[in-house]
């Protein structure tokens, strides 16, 4: 694995290369995806069937064929290995407990003049979860998307997942049963996003769409944004690690690889203050690489997009990491917690040597749907608020309008809005006659 | 003003017409806007200057010409009428106080096994506010966009506003001074959105862009979403009013008009349980229309997109209003507060006869940037969280990983991710040797 030093003369160029890591080429597929969406809007289920036959290679004979039978979910749940079922339950409960702490409360505030201001928080009516299928069907994705919606109080949750050759991952079905999903559809890709955004004869129109997916799914989500809300536009997975001389190189190495194995486009970057840790970690990466079932993918990711950076100080290391704003950030230093105030941008922060990133992928509790590609500078992890929205509450008393009305009308006057001004003054006239 | 009854045979068709109210035709201008954005990305300031000469009709001689001098803001502030300055201060203080109540706190939670989970909340580094210029230059827009960013703790706030013929609204300048804005640029339209999203030699790249604008601005915001975060995609303004027999028709009429005067595309819908209130309000609308400075606009809005609906019960009225999900909702009934639990979707809710909608436009406190076109079903009013983002915090103890590690590794196994599983098991091996 490549080691570079912040003192290298070409460091800035190298680091700019890291910052310019893979972004999804949304523009490149926009036209294709726009056409797919148009077809769904125009032809509904008929277009869905056409797309399934084309992409997933099975024939949809009726509208009912689009639906996943909840009885199949129950059967899958009953049939899985007990240890695995227990593990799913542990994950479910921990994720639920964490997300329950995120629920925002409606509030009211009272003023001496009788005014009441506040904010009402409520769940959206319908949420649509997109869960990738086929080889990359991750039951953990279902838990991580469904649980915040459940905790938010969403009444109707819709799941779409592609089923190549009409086959579904059994563990995904089991996870659906665990989450109480009753409306799941065998529809994938941009078609699924369009179907949930606009509705078809079978799939209900939702208010919010969340969930991971390939470039076509990401592009479709961007294109339907505004018609529905979406969580974020995510790209390839990433890990950043801050390590000092106390970090264990073999921990660092396997953690870097746990992102690299996801995707050739994934990026794994470690910044350390210690030359020896850099050197030893690089060695360990090579050793572990050979043991991985997805060695080819991981190797390409590490070679093309991986780097170990040696920094002159932890201060410099953190400053560089804040520029990267990684999806996952591990802090493997003797005083991990004390560095928290300085870490400005990261999707999730993993502190200390007993917190490997994968623990957050499955069952630590926080969501594993996280902003990538530096978007942690402005996006948050998927959370219950993605499935909720707010309304402002305003109740002016007679005293309040009498006291503040004229200032308000004056501002309306200056903006040339006479009905605005009059709406206030008609109250003042009436209250004071 | 048109009165319809839910018992009319063609009511459903009429109501569907209301639901299908004006949406912004983003697709129609996408290509034009995409080209504008590409020009800014490619040519930076040079493109900005070109666009200003073309659209705002003045010649930009240097990069400095793009900037608004803070000394001019101070001068404008000092020169405005004292009463107006006081009104601006009242608005500023009330808006600030309300938004301060929205600030989310970072939190940590502790488990018996030593695990610490939490959420760090922090402001984005840079926010870009778009403020329309020319005739529609509303100083209130600046307050409503700048204050949540200030309260969120954003260090660098950038303002862009078009200056047709190189002229700026003095009150907007004064509002900039009041908000402590130091980086404001004479750039408007899609060019401004592109400049803030990608940065130019003069205008810094920001993390979040908020603010109202025409169809070109809305489309540009949608297109740069993902490169930066945005608040929402807003269309024409709307008011919905729920009224019973206790409501005052002349209040209802002028409040309906206060939205209608914004825009021919604005929509003003009242739903009442009382025939007489419907009839009298319609009369009052006609009476007031003739007094408005923007009569032509308001009349066209009321005729094309306004309606008074007579419902059989308040329950039915609320159900219809929830389908409309209006930007502004006035509740003019004898028990306005008691209806709050049933109101599911609205940007801002104005309760009682002393709370005309314009009071919320200027100085009640809550934000006046609100979701339109039924998007209140999933978007929230602009708020401090638009300028903040979260990072999950995970700190597993040795006990915790020993207790939960194997369940986690098992889930990773089933997803075929061997490095994920190994990253956990290497800790278990080490902790238990």
mmCIF file of C-alpha atoms in Angstrom, chain A residues 136-276:
data_model
loop_
_atom_site.group_PDB
_atom_site.id
_atom_site.type_symbol
_atom_site.label_atom_id
_atom_site.label_comp_id
_atom_site.label_asym_id
_atom_site.label_seq_id
_atom_site.Cartn_x
_atom_site.Cartn_y
_atom_site.Cartn_z
ATOM 1 C CA UNK A 136 -25.200 -7.162 -3.083
ATOM 2 C CA UNK A 137 -28.452 -7.853 -1.207
ATOM 3 C CA UNK A 138 -27.561 -6.766 2.292
ATOM 4 C CA UNK A 139 -30.131 -7.480 4.987
ATOM 5 C CA UNK A 140 -28.299 -4.890 7.088
ATOM 6 C CA UNK A 141 -29.388 -2.245 4.553
ATOM 7 C CA UNK A 142 -32.999 -3.120 5.219
ATOM 8 C CA UNK A 143 -32.583 -2.797 8.994
ATOM 9 C CA UNK A 144 -30.711 0.490 8.659
ATOM 10 C CA UNK A 145 -33.379 2.028 6.408
ATOM 11 C CA UNK A 146 -36.527 0.537 7.911
ATOM 12 C CA UNK A 147 -35.790 1.100 11.601
ATOM 13 C CA UNK A 148 -35.474 4.912 11.462
ATOM 14 C CA UNK A 149 -38.754 5.008 9.503
ATOM 15 C CA UNK A 150 -40.438 2.749 12.062
ATOM 16 C CA UNK A 151 -39.070 4.801 14.962
ATOM 17 C CA UNK A 152 -40.185 8.039 13.268
ATOM 18 C CA UNK A 153 -43.709 6.637 13.246
ATOM 19 C CA UNK A 154 -44.206 6.281 9.494
ATOM 20 C CA UNK A 155 -47.523 4.492 8.986
ATOM 21 C CA UNK A 156 -46.836 2.996 5.560
ATOM 22 C CA UNK A 157 -43.414 1.653 4.609
ATOM 23 C CA UNK A 158 -42.800 0.440 1.066
ATOM 24 C CA UNK A 159 -39.749 -1.618 0.063
ATOM 25 C CA UNK A 160 -38.451 -2.111 -3.475
ATOM 26 C CA UNK A 161 -35.677 -4.551 -4.307
ATOM 27 C CA UNK A 162 -34.620 -6.109 -7.594
ATOM 28 C CA UNK A 163 -34.895 -9.899 -7.882
ATOM 29 C CA UNK A 164 -32.664 -11.078 -10.716
ATOM 30 C CA UNK A 165 -34.122 -14.331 -12.131
ATOM 31 C CA UNK A 166 -36.971 -13.866 -9.665
ATOM 32 C CA UNK A 167 -34.759 -14.931 -6.763
ATOM 33 C CA UNK A 168 -34.600 -13.152 -3.408
ATOM 34 C CA UNK A 169 -31.993 -13.316 -0.696
ATOM 35 C CA UNK A 170 -33.557 -15.316 2.164
ATOM 36 C CA UNK A 171 -31.893 -13.219 4.856
ATOM 37 C CA UNK A 172 -33.351 -10.072 3.316
ATOM 38 C CA UNK A 173 -36.789 -11.688 3.497
ATOM 39 C CA UNK A 174 -36.166 -12.623 7.119
ATOM 40 C CA UNK A 175 -35.118 -9.044 7.885
ATOM 41 C CA UNK A 176 -38.329 -7.803 6.230
ATOM 42 C CA UNK A 177 -40.345 -10.022 8.546
ATOM 43 C CA UNK A 178 -38.401 -8.776 11.565
ATOM 44 C CA UNK A 179 -39.160 -5.167 10.555
ATOM 45 C CA UNK A 180 -42.848 -5.901 9.960
ATOM 46 C CA UNK A 181 -42.672 -4.962 6.278
ATOM 47 C CA UNK A 182 -45.865 -5.900 4.433
ATOM 48 C CA UNK A 183 -45.511 -3.924 1.214
ATOM 49 C CA UNK A 184 -42.452 -5.100 -0.673
ATOM 50 C CA UNK A 185 -42.044 -5.197 -4.439
ATOM 51 C CA UNK A 186 -39.711 -7.043 -6.800
ATOM 52 C CA UNK A 187 -38.671 -3.912 -8.622
ATOM 53 C CA UNK A 188 -35.168 -2.488 -8.876
ATOM 54 C CA UNK A 189 -33.007 0.268 -10.298
ATOM 55 C CA UNK A 190 -34.226 3.615 -11.546
ATOM 56 C CA UNK A 191 -37.649 2.060 -12.275
ATOM 57 C CA UNK A 192 -38.154 1.393 -8.570
ATOM 58 C CA UNK A 193 -37.236 4.951 -7.623
ATOM 59 C CA UNK A 194 -39.616 6.324 -10.270
ATOM 60 C CA UNK A 195 -42.404 3.971 -9.174
ATOM 61 C CA UNK A 196 -42.119 5.081 -5.539
ATOM 62 C CA UNK A 197 -41.823 8.776 -6.502
ATOM 63 C CA UNK A 198 -44.830 8.855 -8.828
ATOM 64 C CA UNK A 199 -46.796 5.741 -7.891
ATOM 65 C CA UNK A 200 -48.100 3.005 -10.200
ATOM 66 C CA UNK A 201 -51.253 0.875 -10.132
ATOM 67 C CA UNK A 202 -49.544 -1.385 -7.568
ATOM 68 C CA UNK A 203 -46.807 0.647 -5.895
ATOM 69 C CA UNK A 204 -47.977 3.583 -3.774
ATOM 70 C CA UNK A 205 -46.498 7.049 -4.229
ATOM 71 C CA UNK A 206 -44.349 7.814 -1.191
ATOM 72 C CA UNK A 207 -43.121 11.038 0.419
ATOM 73 C CA UNK A 208 -39.507 10.101 1.108
ATOM 74 C CA UNK A 209 -37.161 7.660 -0.633
ATOM 75 C CA UNK A 210 -34.017 6.396 1.081
ATOM 76 C CA UNK A 211 -31.527 3.633 0.504
ATOM 77 C CA UNK A 212 -28.321 2.786 -1.292
ATOM 78 C CA UNK A 213 -27.920 1.801 -4.911
ATOM 79 C CA UNK A 214 -25.782 1.978 -8.003
ATOM 80 C CA UNK A 215 -25.272 5.016 -10.205
ATOM 81 C CA UNK A 216 -28.679 4.571 -11.874
ATOM 82 C CA UNK A 217 -30.441 4.520 -8.531
ATOM 83 C CA UNK A 218 -28.440 7.518 -7.278
ATOM 84 C CA UNK A 219 -29.238 9.460 -10.437
ATOM 85 C CA UNK A 220 -32.936 8.587 -10.264
ATOM 86 C CA UNK A 221 -33.025 9.764 -6.647
ATOM 87 C CA UNK A 222 -31.512 13.080 -7.654
ATOM 88 C CA UNK A 223 -33.986 13.467 -10.527
ATOM 89 C CA UNK A 224 -37.089 12.802 -8.384
ATOM 90 C CA UNK A 225 -35.862 15.088 -5.568
ATOM 91 C CA UNK A 226 -38.547 17.731 -5.144
ATOM 92 C CA UNK A 227 -41.328 15.338 -6.144
ATOM 93 C CA UNK A 228 -40.346 13.428 -2.985
ATOM 94 C CA UNK A 229 -37.626 14.003 -0.431
ATOM 95 C CA UNK A 230 -34.523 11.801 -0.495
ATOM 96 C CA UNK A 231 -31.865 11.041 2.101
ATOM 97 C CA UNK A 232 -28.690 11.818 0.155
ATOM 98 C CA UNK A 233 -26.823 10.938 -3.019
ATOM 99 C CA UNK A 234 -24.199 8.393 -2.054
ATOM 100 C CA UNK A 235 -21.086 7.260 -3.873
ATOM 101 C CA UNK A 236 -18.493 4.529 -3.199
ATOM 102 C CA UNK A 237 -17.672 3.648 0.413
ATOM 103 C CA UNK A 238 -14.731 5.169 2.276
ATOM 104 C CA UNK A 239 -12.719 4.858 5.439
ATOM 105 C CA UNK A 240 -10.312 7.333 6.953
ATOM 106 C CA UNK A 241 -8.133 6.358 9.907
ATOM 107 C CA UNK A 242 -6.194 8.641 12.227
ATOM 108 C CA UNK A 243 -3.485 6.642 13.984
ATOM 109 C CA UNK A 244 -0.657 7.449 16.354
ATOM 110 C CA UNK A 245 2.238 5.295 17.544
ATOM 111 C CA UNK A 246 -0.040 3.353 19.926
ATOM 112 C CA UNK A 247 -2.205 1.884 17.147
ATOM 113 C CA UNK A 248 -1.898 -1.800 16.240
ATOM 114 C CA UNK A 249 -0.858 -2.167 12.587
ATOM 115 C CA UNK A 250 -2.844 -5.366 12.002
ATOM 116 C CA UNK A 251 -6.019 -3.715 13.303
ATOM 117 C CA UNK A 252 -5.408 -0.743 11.025
ATOM 118 C CA UNK A 253 -4.735 -2.992 8.041
ATOM 119 C CA UNK A 254 -7.847 -5.150 8.309
ATOM 120 C CA UNK A 255 -9.995 -2.062 8.954
ATOM 121 C CA UNK A 256 -8.658 -0.385 5.800
ATOM 122 C CA UNK A 257 -9.456 -3.576 3.904
ATOM 123 C CA UNK A 258 -12.978 -3.776 5.282
ATOM 124 C CA UNK A 259 -13.849 -0.779 3.114
ATOM 125 C CA UNK A 260 -11.653 -1.789 0.200
ATOM 126 C CA UNK A 261 -13.464 -5.110 -0.170
ATOM 127 C CA UNK A 262 -16.771 -3.332 -0.848
ATOM 128 C CA UNK A 263 -15.921 -1.898 -4.214
ATOM 129 C CA UNK A 264 -12.972 -1.232 -6.525
ATOM 130 C CA UNK A 265 -13.973 2.427 -6.280
ATOM 131 C CA UNK A 266 -13.911 2.405 -2.446
ATOM 132 C CA UNK A 267 -11.216 4.505 -0.836
ATOM 133 C CA UNK A 268 -9.164 3.680 2.270
ATOM 134 C CA UNK A 269 -6.925 6.400 3.641
ATOM 135 C CA UNK A 270 -4.877 6.315 6.823
ATOM 136 C CA UNK A 271 -3.076 9.324 8.234
ATOM 137 C CA UNK A 272 -0.553 8.604 10.946
ATOM 138 C CA UNK A 273 2.047 10.504 12.888
ATOM 139 C CA UNK A 274 4.272 7.427 13.074
ATOM 140 C CA UNK A 275 6.563 6.184 10.272
ATOM 141 C CA UNK A 276 6.793 2.717 11.731
#
